[in-house]
mmCIF file of C-alpha atoms and ligand atoms in Angstrom:
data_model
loop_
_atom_site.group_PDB
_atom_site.id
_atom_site.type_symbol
_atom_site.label_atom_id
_atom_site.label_comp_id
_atom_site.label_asym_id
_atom_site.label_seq_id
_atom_site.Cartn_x
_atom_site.Cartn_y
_atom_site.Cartn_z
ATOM 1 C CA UNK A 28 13.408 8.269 -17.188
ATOM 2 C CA UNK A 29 11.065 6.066 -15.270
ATOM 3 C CA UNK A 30 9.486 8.024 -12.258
ATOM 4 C CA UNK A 31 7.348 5.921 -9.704
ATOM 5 C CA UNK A 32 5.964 6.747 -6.892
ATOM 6 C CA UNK A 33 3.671 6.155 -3.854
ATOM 7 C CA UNK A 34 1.474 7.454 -1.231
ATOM 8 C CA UNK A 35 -0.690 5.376 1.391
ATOM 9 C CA UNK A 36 -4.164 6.211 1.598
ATOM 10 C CA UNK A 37 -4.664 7.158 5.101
ATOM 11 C CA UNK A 38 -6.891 9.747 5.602
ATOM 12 C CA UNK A 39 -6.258 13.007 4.394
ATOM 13 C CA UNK A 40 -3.274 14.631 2.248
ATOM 14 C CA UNK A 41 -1.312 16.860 4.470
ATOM 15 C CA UNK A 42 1.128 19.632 3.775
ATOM 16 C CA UNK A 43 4.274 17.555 4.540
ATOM 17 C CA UNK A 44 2.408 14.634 1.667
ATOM 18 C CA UNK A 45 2.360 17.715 -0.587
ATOM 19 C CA UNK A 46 5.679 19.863 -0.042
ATOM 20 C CA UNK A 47 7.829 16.804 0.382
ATOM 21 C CA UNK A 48 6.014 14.472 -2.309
ATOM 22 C CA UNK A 49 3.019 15.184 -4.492
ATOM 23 C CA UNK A 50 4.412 18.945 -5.707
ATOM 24 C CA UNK A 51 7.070 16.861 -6.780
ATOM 25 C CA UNK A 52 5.689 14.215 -8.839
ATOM 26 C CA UNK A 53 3.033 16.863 -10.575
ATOM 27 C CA UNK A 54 6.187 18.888 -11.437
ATOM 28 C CA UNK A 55 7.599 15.645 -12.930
ATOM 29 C CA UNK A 56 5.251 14.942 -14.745
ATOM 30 C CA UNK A 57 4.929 18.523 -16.997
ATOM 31 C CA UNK A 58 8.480 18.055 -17.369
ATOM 32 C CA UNK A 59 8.076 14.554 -18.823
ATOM 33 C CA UNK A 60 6.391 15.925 -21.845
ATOM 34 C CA UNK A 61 9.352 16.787 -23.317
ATOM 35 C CA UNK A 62 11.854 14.236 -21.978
ATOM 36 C CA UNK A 63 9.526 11.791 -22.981
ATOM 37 C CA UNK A 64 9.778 10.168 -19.650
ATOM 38 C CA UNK A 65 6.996 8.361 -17.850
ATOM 39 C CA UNK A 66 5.214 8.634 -14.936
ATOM 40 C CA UNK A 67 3.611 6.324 -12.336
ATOM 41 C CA UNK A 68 1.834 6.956 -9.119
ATOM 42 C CA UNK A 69 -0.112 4.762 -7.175
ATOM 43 C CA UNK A 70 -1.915 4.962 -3.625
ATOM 44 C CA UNK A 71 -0.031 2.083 -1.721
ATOM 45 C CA UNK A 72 -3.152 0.636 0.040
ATOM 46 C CA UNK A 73 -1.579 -2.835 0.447
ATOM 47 C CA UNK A 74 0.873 -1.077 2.240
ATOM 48 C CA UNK A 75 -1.966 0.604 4.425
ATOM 49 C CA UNK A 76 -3.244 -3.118 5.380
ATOM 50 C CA UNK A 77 0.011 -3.657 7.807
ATOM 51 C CA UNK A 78 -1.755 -1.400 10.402
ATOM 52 C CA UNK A 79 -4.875 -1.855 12.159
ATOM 53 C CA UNK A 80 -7.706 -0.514 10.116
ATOM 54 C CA UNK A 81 -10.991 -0.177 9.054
ATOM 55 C CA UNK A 82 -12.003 -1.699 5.728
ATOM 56 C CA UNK A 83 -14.961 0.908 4.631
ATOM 57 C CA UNK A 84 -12.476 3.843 5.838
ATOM 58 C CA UNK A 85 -10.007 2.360 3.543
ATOM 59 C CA UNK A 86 -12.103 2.032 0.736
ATOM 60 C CA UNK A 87 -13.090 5.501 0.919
ATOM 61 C CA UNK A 88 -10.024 6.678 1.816
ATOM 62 C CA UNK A 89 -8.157 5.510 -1.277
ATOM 63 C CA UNK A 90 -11.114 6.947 -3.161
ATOM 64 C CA UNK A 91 -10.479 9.984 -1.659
ATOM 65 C CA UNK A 92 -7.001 10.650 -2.239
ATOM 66 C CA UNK A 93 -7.253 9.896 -6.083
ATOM 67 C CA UNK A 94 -9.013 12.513 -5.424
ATOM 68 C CA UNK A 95 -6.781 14.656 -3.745
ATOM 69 C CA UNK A 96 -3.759 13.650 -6.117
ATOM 70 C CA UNK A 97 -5.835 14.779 -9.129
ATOM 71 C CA UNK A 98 -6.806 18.022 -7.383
ATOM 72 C CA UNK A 99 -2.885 18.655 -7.041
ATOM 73 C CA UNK A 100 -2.244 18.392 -10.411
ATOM 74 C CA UNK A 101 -1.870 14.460 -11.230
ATOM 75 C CA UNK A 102 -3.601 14.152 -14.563
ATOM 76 C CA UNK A 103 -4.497 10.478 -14.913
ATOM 77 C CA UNK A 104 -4.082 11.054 -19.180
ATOM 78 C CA UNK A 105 -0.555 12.138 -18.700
ATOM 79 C CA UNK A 106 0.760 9.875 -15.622
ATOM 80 C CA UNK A 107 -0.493 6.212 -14.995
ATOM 81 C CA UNK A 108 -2.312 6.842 -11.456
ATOM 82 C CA UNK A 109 -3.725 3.367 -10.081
ATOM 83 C CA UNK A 110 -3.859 1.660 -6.459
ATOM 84 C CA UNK A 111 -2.123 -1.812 -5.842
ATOM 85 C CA UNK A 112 -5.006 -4.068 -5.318
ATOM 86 C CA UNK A 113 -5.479 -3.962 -8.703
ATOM 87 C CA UNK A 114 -2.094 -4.776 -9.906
ATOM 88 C CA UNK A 115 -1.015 -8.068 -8.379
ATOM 89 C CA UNK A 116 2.107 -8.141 -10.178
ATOM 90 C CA UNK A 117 3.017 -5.951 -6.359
ATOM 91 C CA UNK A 118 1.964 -8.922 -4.540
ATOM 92 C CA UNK A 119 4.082 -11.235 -6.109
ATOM 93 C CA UNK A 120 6.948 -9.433 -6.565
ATOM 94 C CA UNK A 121 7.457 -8.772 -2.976
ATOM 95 C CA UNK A 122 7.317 -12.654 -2.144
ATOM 96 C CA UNK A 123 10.191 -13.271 -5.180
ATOM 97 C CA UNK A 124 12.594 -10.645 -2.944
ATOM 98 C CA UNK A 125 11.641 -11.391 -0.114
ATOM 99 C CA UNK A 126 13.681 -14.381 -0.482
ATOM 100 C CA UNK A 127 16.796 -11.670 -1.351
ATOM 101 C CA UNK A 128 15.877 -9.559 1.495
ATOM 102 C CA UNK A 129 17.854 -10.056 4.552
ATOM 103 C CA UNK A 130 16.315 -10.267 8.060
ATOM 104 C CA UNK A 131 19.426 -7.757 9.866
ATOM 105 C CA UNK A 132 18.320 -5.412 6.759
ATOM 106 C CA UNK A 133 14.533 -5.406 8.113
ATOM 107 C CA UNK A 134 15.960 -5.095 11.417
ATOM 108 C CA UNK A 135 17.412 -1.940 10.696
ATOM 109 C CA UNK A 136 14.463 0.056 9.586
ATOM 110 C CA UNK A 137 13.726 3.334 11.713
ATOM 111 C CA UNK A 138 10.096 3.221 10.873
ATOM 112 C CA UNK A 139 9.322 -0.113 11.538
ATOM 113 C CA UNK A 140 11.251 0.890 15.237
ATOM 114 C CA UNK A 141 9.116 3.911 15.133
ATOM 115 C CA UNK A 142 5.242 2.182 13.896
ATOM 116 C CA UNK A 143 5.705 -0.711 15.843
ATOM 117 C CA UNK A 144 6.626 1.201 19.223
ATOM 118 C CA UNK A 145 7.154 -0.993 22.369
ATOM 119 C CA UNK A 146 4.767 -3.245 20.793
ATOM 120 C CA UNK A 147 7.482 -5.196 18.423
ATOM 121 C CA UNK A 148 5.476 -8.765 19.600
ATOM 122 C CA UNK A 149 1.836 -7.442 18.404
ATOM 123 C CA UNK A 150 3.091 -5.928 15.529
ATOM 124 C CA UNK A 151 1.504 -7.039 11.751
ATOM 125 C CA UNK A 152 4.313 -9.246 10.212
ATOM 126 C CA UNK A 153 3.002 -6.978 7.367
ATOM 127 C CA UNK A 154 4.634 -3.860 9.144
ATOM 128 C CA UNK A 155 8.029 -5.805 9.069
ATOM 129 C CA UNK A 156 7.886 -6.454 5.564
ATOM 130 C CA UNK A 157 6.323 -3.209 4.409
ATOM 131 C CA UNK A 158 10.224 -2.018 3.018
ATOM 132 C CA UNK A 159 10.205 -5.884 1.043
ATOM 133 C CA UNK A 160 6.433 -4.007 -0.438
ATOM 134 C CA UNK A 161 7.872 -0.780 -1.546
ATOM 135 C CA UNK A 162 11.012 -2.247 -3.346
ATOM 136 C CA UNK A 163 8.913 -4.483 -5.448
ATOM 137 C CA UNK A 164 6.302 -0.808 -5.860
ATOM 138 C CA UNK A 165 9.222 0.333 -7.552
ATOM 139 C CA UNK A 166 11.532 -2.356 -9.012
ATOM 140 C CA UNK A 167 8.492 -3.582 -10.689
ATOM 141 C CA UNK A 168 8.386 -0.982 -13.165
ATOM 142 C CA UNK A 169 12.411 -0.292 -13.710
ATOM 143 C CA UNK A 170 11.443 3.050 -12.099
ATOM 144 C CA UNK A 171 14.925 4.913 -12.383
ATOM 145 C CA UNK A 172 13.764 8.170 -9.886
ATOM 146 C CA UNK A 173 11.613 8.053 -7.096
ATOM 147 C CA UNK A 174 10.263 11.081 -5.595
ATOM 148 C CA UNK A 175 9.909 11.052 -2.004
ATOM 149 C CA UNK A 176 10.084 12.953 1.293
ATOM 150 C CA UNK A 177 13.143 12.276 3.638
ATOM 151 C CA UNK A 178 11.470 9.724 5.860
ATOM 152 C CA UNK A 179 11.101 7.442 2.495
ATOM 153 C CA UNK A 180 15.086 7.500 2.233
ATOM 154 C CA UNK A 181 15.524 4.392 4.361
ATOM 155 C CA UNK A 182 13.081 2.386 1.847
ATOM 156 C CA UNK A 183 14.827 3.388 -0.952
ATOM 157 C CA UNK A 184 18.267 2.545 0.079
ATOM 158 C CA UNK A 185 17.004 -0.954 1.153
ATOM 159 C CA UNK A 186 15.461 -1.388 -2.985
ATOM 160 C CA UNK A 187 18.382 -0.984 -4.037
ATOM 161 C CA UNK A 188 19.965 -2.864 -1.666
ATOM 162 C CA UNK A 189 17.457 -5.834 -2.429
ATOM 163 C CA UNK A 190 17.931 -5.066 -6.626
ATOM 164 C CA UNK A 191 21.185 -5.371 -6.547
ATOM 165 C CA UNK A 192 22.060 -8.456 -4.561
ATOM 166 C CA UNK A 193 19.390 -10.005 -6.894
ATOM 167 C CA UNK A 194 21.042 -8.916 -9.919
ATOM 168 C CA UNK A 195 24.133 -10.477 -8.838
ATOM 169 C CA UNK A 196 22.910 -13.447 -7.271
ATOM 170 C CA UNK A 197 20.754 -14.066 -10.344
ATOM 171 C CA UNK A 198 21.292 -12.958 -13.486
ATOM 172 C CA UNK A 199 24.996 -14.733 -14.593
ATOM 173 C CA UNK A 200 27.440 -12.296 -16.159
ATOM 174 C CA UNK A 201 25.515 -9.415 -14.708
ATOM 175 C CA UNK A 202 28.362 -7.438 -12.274
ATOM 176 C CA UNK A 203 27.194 -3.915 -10.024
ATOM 177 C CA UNK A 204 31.009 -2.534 -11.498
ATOM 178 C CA UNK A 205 29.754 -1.955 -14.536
ATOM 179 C CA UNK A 206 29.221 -4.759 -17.574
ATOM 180 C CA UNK A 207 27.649 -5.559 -20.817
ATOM 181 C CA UNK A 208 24.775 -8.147 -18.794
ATOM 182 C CA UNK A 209 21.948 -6.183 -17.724
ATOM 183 C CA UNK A 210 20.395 -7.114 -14.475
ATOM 184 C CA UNK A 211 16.662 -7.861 -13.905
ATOM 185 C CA UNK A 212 16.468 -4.783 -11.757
ATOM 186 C CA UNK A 213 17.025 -1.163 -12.439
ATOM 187 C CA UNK A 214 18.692 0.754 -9.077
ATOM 188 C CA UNK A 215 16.596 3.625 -8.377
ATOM 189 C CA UNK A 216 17.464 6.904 -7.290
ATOM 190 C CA UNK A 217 15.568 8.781 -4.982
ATOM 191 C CA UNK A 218 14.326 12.553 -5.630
ATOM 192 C CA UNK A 219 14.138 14.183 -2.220
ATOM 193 C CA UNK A 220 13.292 18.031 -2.499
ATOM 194 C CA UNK A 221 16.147 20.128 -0.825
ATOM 195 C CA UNK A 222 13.438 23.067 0.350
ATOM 196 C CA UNK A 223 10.768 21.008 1.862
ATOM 197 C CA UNK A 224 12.393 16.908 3.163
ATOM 198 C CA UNK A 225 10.720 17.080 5.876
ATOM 199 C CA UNK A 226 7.576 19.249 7.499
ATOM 200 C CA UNK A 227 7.465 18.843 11.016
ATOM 201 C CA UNK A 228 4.634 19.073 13.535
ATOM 202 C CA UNK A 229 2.659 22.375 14.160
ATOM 203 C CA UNK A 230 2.163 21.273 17.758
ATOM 204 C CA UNK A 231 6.220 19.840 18.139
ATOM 205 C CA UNK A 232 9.098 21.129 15.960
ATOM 206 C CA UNK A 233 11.221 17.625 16.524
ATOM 207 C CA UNK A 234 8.059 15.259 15.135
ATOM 208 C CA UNK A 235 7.266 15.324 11.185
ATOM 209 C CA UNK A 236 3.685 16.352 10.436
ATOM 210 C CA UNK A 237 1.705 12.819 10.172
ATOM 211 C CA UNK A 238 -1.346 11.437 9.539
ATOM 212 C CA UNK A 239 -0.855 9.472 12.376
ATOM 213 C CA UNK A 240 -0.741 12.107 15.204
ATOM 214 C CA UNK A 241 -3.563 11.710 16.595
ATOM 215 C CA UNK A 242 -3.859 15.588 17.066
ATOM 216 C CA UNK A 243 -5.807 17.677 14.322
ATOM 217 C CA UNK A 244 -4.187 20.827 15.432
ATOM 218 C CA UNK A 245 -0.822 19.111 14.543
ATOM 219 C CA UNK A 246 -0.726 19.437 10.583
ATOM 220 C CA UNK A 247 -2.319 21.653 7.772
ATOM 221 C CA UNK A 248 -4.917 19.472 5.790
ATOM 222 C CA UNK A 249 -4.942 19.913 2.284
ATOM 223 C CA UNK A 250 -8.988 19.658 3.031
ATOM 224 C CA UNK A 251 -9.117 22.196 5.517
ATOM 225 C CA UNK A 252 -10.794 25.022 5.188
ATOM 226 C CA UNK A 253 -10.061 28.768 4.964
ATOM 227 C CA UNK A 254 -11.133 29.226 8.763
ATOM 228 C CA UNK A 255 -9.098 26.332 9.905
ATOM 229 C CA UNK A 256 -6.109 26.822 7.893
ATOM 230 C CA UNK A 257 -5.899 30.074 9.702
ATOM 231 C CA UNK A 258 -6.320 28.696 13.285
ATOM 232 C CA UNK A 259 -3.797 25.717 13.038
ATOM 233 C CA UNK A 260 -1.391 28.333 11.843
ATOM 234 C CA UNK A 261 -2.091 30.829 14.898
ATOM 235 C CA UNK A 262 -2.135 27.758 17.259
ATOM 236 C CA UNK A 263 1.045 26.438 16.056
ATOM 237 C CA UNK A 264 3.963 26.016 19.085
ATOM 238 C CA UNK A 265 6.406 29.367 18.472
ATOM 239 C CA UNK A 266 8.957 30.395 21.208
ATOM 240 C CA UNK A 267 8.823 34.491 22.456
ATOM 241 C CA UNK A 268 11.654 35.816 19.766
ATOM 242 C CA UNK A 269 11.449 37.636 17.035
ATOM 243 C CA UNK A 270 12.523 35.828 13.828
ATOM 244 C CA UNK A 271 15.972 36.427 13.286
ATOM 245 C CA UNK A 272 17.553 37.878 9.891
ATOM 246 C CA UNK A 273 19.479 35.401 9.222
ATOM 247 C CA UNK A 274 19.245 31.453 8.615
ATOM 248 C CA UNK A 275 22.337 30.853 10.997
ATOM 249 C CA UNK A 276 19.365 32.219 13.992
ATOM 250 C CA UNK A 277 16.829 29.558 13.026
ATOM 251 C CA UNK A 278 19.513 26.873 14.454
ATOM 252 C CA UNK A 279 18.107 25.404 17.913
ATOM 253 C CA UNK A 280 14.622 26.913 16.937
ATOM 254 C CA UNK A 281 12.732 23.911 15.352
ATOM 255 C CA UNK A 282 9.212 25.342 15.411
ATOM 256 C CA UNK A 283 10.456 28.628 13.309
ATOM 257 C CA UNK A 284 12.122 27.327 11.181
ATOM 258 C CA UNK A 285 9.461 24.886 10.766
ATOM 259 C CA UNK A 286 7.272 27.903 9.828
ATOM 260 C CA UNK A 287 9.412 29.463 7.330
ATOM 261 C CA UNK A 288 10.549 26.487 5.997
ATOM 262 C CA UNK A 289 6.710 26.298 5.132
ATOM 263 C CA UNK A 290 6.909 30.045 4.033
ATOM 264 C CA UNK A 291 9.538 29.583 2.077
ATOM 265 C CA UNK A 292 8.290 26.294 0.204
ATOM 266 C CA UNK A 293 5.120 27.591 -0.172
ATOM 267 C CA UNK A 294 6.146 30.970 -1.895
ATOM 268 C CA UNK A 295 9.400 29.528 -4.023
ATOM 269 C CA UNK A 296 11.424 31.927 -2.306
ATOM 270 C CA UNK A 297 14.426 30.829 -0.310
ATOM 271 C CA UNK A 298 14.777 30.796 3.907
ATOM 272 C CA UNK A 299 16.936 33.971 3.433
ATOM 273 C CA UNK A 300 14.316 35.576 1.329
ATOM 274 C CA UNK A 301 11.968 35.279 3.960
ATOM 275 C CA UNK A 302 13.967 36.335 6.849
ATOM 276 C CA UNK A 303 15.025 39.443 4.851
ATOM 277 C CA UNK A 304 11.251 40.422 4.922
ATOM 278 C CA UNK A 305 10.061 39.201 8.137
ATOM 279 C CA UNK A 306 13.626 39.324 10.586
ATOM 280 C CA UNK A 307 12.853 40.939 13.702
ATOM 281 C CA UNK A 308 9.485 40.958 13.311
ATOM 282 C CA UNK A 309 7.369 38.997 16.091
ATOM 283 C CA UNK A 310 4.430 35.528 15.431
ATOM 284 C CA UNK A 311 2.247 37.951 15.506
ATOM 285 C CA UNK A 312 2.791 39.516 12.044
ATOM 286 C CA UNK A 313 4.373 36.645 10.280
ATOM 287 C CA UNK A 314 2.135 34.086 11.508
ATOM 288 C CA UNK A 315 -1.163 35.767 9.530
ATOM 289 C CA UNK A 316 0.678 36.264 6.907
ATOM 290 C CA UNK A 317 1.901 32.511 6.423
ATOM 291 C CA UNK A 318 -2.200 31.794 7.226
ATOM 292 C CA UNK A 319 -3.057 34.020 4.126
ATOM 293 C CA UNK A 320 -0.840 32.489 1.527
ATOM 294 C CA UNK A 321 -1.517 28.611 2.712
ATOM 295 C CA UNK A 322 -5.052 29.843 2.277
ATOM 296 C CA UNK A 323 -4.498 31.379 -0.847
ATOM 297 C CA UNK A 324 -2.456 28.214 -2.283
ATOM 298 C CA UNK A 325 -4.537 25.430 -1.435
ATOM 299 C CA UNK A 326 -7.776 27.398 -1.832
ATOM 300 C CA UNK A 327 -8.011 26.067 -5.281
ATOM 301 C CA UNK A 328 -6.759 22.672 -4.523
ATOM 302 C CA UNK A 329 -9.837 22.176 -2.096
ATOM 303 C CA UNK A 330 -12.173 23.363 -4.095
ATOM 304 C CA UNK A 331 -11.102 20.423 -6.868
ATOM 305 C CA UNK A 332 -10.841 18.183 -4.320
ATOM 306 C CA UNK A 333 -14.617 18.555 -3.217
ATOM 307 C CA UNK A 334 -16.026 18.927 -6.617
ATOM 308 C CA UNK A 335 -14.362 15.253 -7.761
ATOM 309 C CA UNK A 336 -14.665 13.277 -4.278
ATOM 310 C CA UNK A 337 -18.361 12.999 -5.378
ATOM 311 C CA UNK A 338 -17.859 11.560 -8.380
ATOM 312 C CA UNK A 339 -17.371 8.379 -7.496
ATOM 313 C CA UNK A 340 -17.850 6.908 -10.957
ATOM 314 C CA UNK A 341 -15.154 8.858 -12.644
ATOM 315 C CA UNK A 342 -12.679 8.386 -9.912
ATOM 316 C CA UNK A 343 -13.297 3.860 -10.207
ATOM 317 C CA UNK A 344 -12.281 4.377 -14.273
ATOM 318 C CA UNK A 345 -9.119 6.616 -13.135
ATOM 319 C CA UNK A 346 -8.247 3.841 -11.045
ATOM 320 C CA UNK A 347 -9.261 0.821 -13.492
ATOM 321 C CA UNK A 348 -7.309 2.600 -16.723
ATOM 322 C CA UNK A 349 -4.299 3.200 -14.578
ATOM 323 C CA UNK A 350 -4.328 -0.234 -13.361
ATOM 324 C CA UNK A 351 -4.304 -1.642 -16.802
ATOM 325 C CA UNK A 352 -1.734 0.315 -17.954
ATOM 326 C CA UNK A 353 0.280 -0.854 -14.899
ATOM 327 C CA UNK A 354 -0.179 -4.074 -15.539
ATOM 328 C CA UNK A 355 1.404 -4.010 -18.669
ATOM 329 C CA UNK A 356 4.220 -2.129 -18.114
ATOM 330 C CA UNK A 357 4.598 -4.497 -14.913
ATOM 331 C CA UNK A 358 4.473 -8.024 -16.968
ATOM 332 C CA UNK A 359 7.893 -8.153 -18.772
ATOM 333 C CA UNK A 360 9.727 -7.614 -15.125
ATOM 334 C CA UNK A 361 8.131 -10.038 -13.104
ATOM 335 C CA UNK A 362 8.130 -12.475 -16.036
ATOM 336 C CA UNK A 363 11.954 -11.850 -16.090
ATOM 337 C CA UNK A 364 12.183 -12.235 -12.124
ATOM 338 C CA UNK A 365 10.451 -15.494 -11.941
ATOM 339 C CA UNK A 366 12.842 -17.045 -14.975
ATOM 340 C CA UNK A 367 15.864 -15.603 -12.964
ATOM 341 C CA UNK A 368 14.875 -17.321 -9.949
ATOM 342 C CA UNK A 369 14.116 -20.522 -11.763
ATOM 343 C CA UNK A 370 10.536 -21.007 -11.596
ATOM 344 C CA UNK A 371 8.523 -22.860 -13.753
ATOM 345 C CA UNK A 372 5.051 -20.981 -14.917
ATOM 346 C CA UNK A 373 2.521 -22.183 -17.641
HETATM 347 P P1 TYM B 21 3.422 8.234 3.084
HETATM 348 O O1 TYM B 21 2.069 7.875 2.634
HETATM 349 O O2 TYM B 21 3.689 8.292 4.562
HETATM 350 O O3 TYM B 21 3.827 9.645 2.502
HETATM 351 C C1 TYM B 21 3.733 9.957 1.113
HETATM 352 C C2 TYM B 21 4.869 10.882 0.710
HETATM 353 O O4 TYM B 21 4.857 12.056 1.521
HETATM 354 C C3 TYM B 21 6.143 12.252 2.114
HETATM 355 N N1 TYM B 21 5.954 12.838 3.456
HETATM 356 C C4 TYM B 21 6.588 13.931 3.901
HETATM 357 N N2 TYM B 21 7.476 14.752 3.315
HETATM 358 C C5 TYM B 21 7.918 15.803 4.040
HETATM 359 N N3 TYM B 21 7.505 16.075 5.318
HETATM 360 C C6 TYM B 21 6.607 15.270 5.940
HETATM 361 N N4 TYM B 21 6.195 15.557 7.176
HETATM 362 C C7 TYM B 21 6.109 14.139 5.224
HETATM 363 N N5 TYM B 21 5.210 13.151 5.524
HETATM 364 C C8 TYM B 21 5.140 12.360 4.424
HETATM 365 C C9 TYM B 21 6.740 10.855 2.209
HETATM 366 O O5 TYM B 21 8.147 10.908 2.277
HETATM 367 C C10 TYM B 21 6.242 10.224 0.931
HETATM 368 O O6 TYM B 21 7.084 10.550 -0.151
HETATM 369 N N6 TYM B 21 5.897 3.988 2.351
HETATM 370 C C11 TYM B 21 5.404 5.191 1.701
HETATM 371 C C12 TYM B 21 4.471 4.917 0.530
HETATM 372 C C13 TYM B 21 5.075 4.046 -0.496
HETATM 373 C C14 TYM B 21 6.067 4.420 -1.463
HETATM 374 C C15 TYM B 21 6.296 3.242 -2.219
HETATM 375 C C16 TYM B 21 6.738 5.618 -1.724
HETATM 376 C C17 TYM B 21 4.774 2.739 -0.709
HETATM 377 N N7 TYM B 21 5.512 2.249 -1.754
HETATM 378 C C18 TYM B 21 7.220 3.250 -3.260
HETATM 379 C C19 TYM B 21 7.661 5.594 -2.780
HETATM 380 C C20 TYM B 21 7.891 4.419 -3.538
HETATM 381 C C21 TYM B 21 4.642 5.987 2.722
HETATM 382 O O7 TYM B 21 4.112 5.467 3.679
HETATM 383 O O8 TYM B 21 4.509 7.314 2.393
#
């Protein structure tokens, strides 16, 4: 098993970065010791370039959220943890399939709809390509899971997508029914955790919780502290009812079962479990109570997170180890890609 992964650095980690994604990838990882898999992880900040941005803020940013990923559990002995800059094996990769890619596959990519807004004219041609980006993140390393939330589904579909058409346009012999010729890409399969897809909004049940809403008040930061943890939670949108005692009562109620989805992701019990306990009550008992336990949580995750932000020093050799390690594993594919596609290098 080859897991890769990715995560833009764009401010802060939020609870829908950690429920849908990181928890994921750290629990991968202590199970790879004894399948004697292999984990990469890498903060996508070429990715982060196809919006408008600031270049210090993204500096620090990705700084920051090796930061973050460590404080969650990544341990940069055990999994390869390294940005793209410094692998530019990314870079090219993405040009070699973006001659694969197909314009009517762009075209149908919610998030690009969704980023680029009524603005499709002004947008980066960087945004348009970003799927072309994360295929090559992955294919790149013959990753054979990918961990992601449900918005990241898309993406994935469209890597293999891209893979496969260049296995069969390119490697002779090499047929998606099953044959002996192995094809320069491995199709990836993507790991989406059933309990926690996709976190929505505090402040709107129907949006996912974002780094890009511009409201504060809208998501739990993995930074925040005990004080604010507590108000976001008591400020989050509810309707008048009680919590019903069954799941079947959550239906039509996105902002509850937003919150117990969060309950229930954040204790490892199941919806049901936490209806059985808190059915019939009102916000105004269960909505402490979910403030204590995402306080209790990520109490310990913020206090990492703080002590190695400041080290600056350690946090560049993280980065430069895992980047050399990436680049190794990264050479025999692209080396393979560029033969397949006839191109002559030194
Ligand atoms: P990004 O940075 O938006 O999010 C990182 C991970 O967090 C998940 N996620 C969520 N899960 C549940 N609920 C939410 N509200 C929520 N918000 C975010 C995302 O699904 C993702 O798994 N394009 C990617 C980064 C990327 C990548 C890759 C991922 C670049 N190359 C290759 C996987 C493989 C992105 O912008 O994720």
């Amino acid at each position: 098993m080859r897991i890769v992964s990715g995560i833009q650095p764009t401010g802060n980690l939020h609870l829908g970065n950690y429920l849908g994604a990181i928890r994921n990838w750290v629990r991968m990882q202590d199970a790879m010791e004894q399948d004697q898999g292999e984990c990469l992880f890498f903060l996508a900040d070429l990715h982060a370039i196809s919006m408008p941005h600031d270049p210090a803020q993204l500096c620090a940013n990705t700084l920051e959220m090796v930061a973050a990923l460590v404080a969650c559990g990544i341990d940069p002995d055990r999994s390869t943890l390294f940005n793209q800059a410094q692998v530019p094996a990314h870079s090219q990769l993405q040009w070699l399939l973006s001659g694969t890619a197909r314009m009517g596959w762009l075209n149908r990519m919610t998030q690009f709809k969704d980023k680029s807004g009524k603005n499709r004219e002004g947008a980066s041609i960087a945004l348009f390509t970003y799927p072309v980006l994360q295929a090559a993140d992955v294919l790149l390393y013959q990753a054979t899971h990918v961990p992601v939330g449900e918005d990241q589904k898309q993406h994935l579909e469209l890597a293999r997508d891209i893979a496969q058409k260049f296995n069969n346009d390119f490697c002779p012999g090499y047929s998606d029914e099953g044959s002996d010729v192995p094809g320069v890409f491995t199709l990836p399969d993507p790991i989406i955790p059933p309990d926690a897809a996709r976190i929505m909004s505090l402040r709107d049940g129907s949006a996912k919780m974002s780094k890009s809403d511009p409201s504060d008040m809208s998501r739990i930061n993995l930074t925040d502290d005990a004080d604010t943890i507590m108000k976001k939670v008591k400020k989050a949108r509810t309707d008048p009812e009680p919590l019903p005692s069954e799941e079947k009562g959550l239906e039509d109620r996105p902002e509850a079962a937003n919150l117990v989805g969060i309950y229930a992701a954040m204790s490892g019990q199941s919806v049901s479990d936490v209806l059985t306990t808190f059915g019939g009550e009102g916000f105004g008992k269960f909505k402490p109570a979910l403030g204590e336990l995402l306080v209790e949580m990520l109490a310990p995750i913020n206090a990492r997170f703080i002590e190695l932000k400041q080290d600056r020093e350690s946090l560049d050799a993280i980065l430069a180890k895992g980047a050399l390690k990436a680049r190794e594993v990264a050479r025999p594919t692209l080396d393979a890609a560029y033969n397949a596609l006839g191109l002559i290098r030194g």
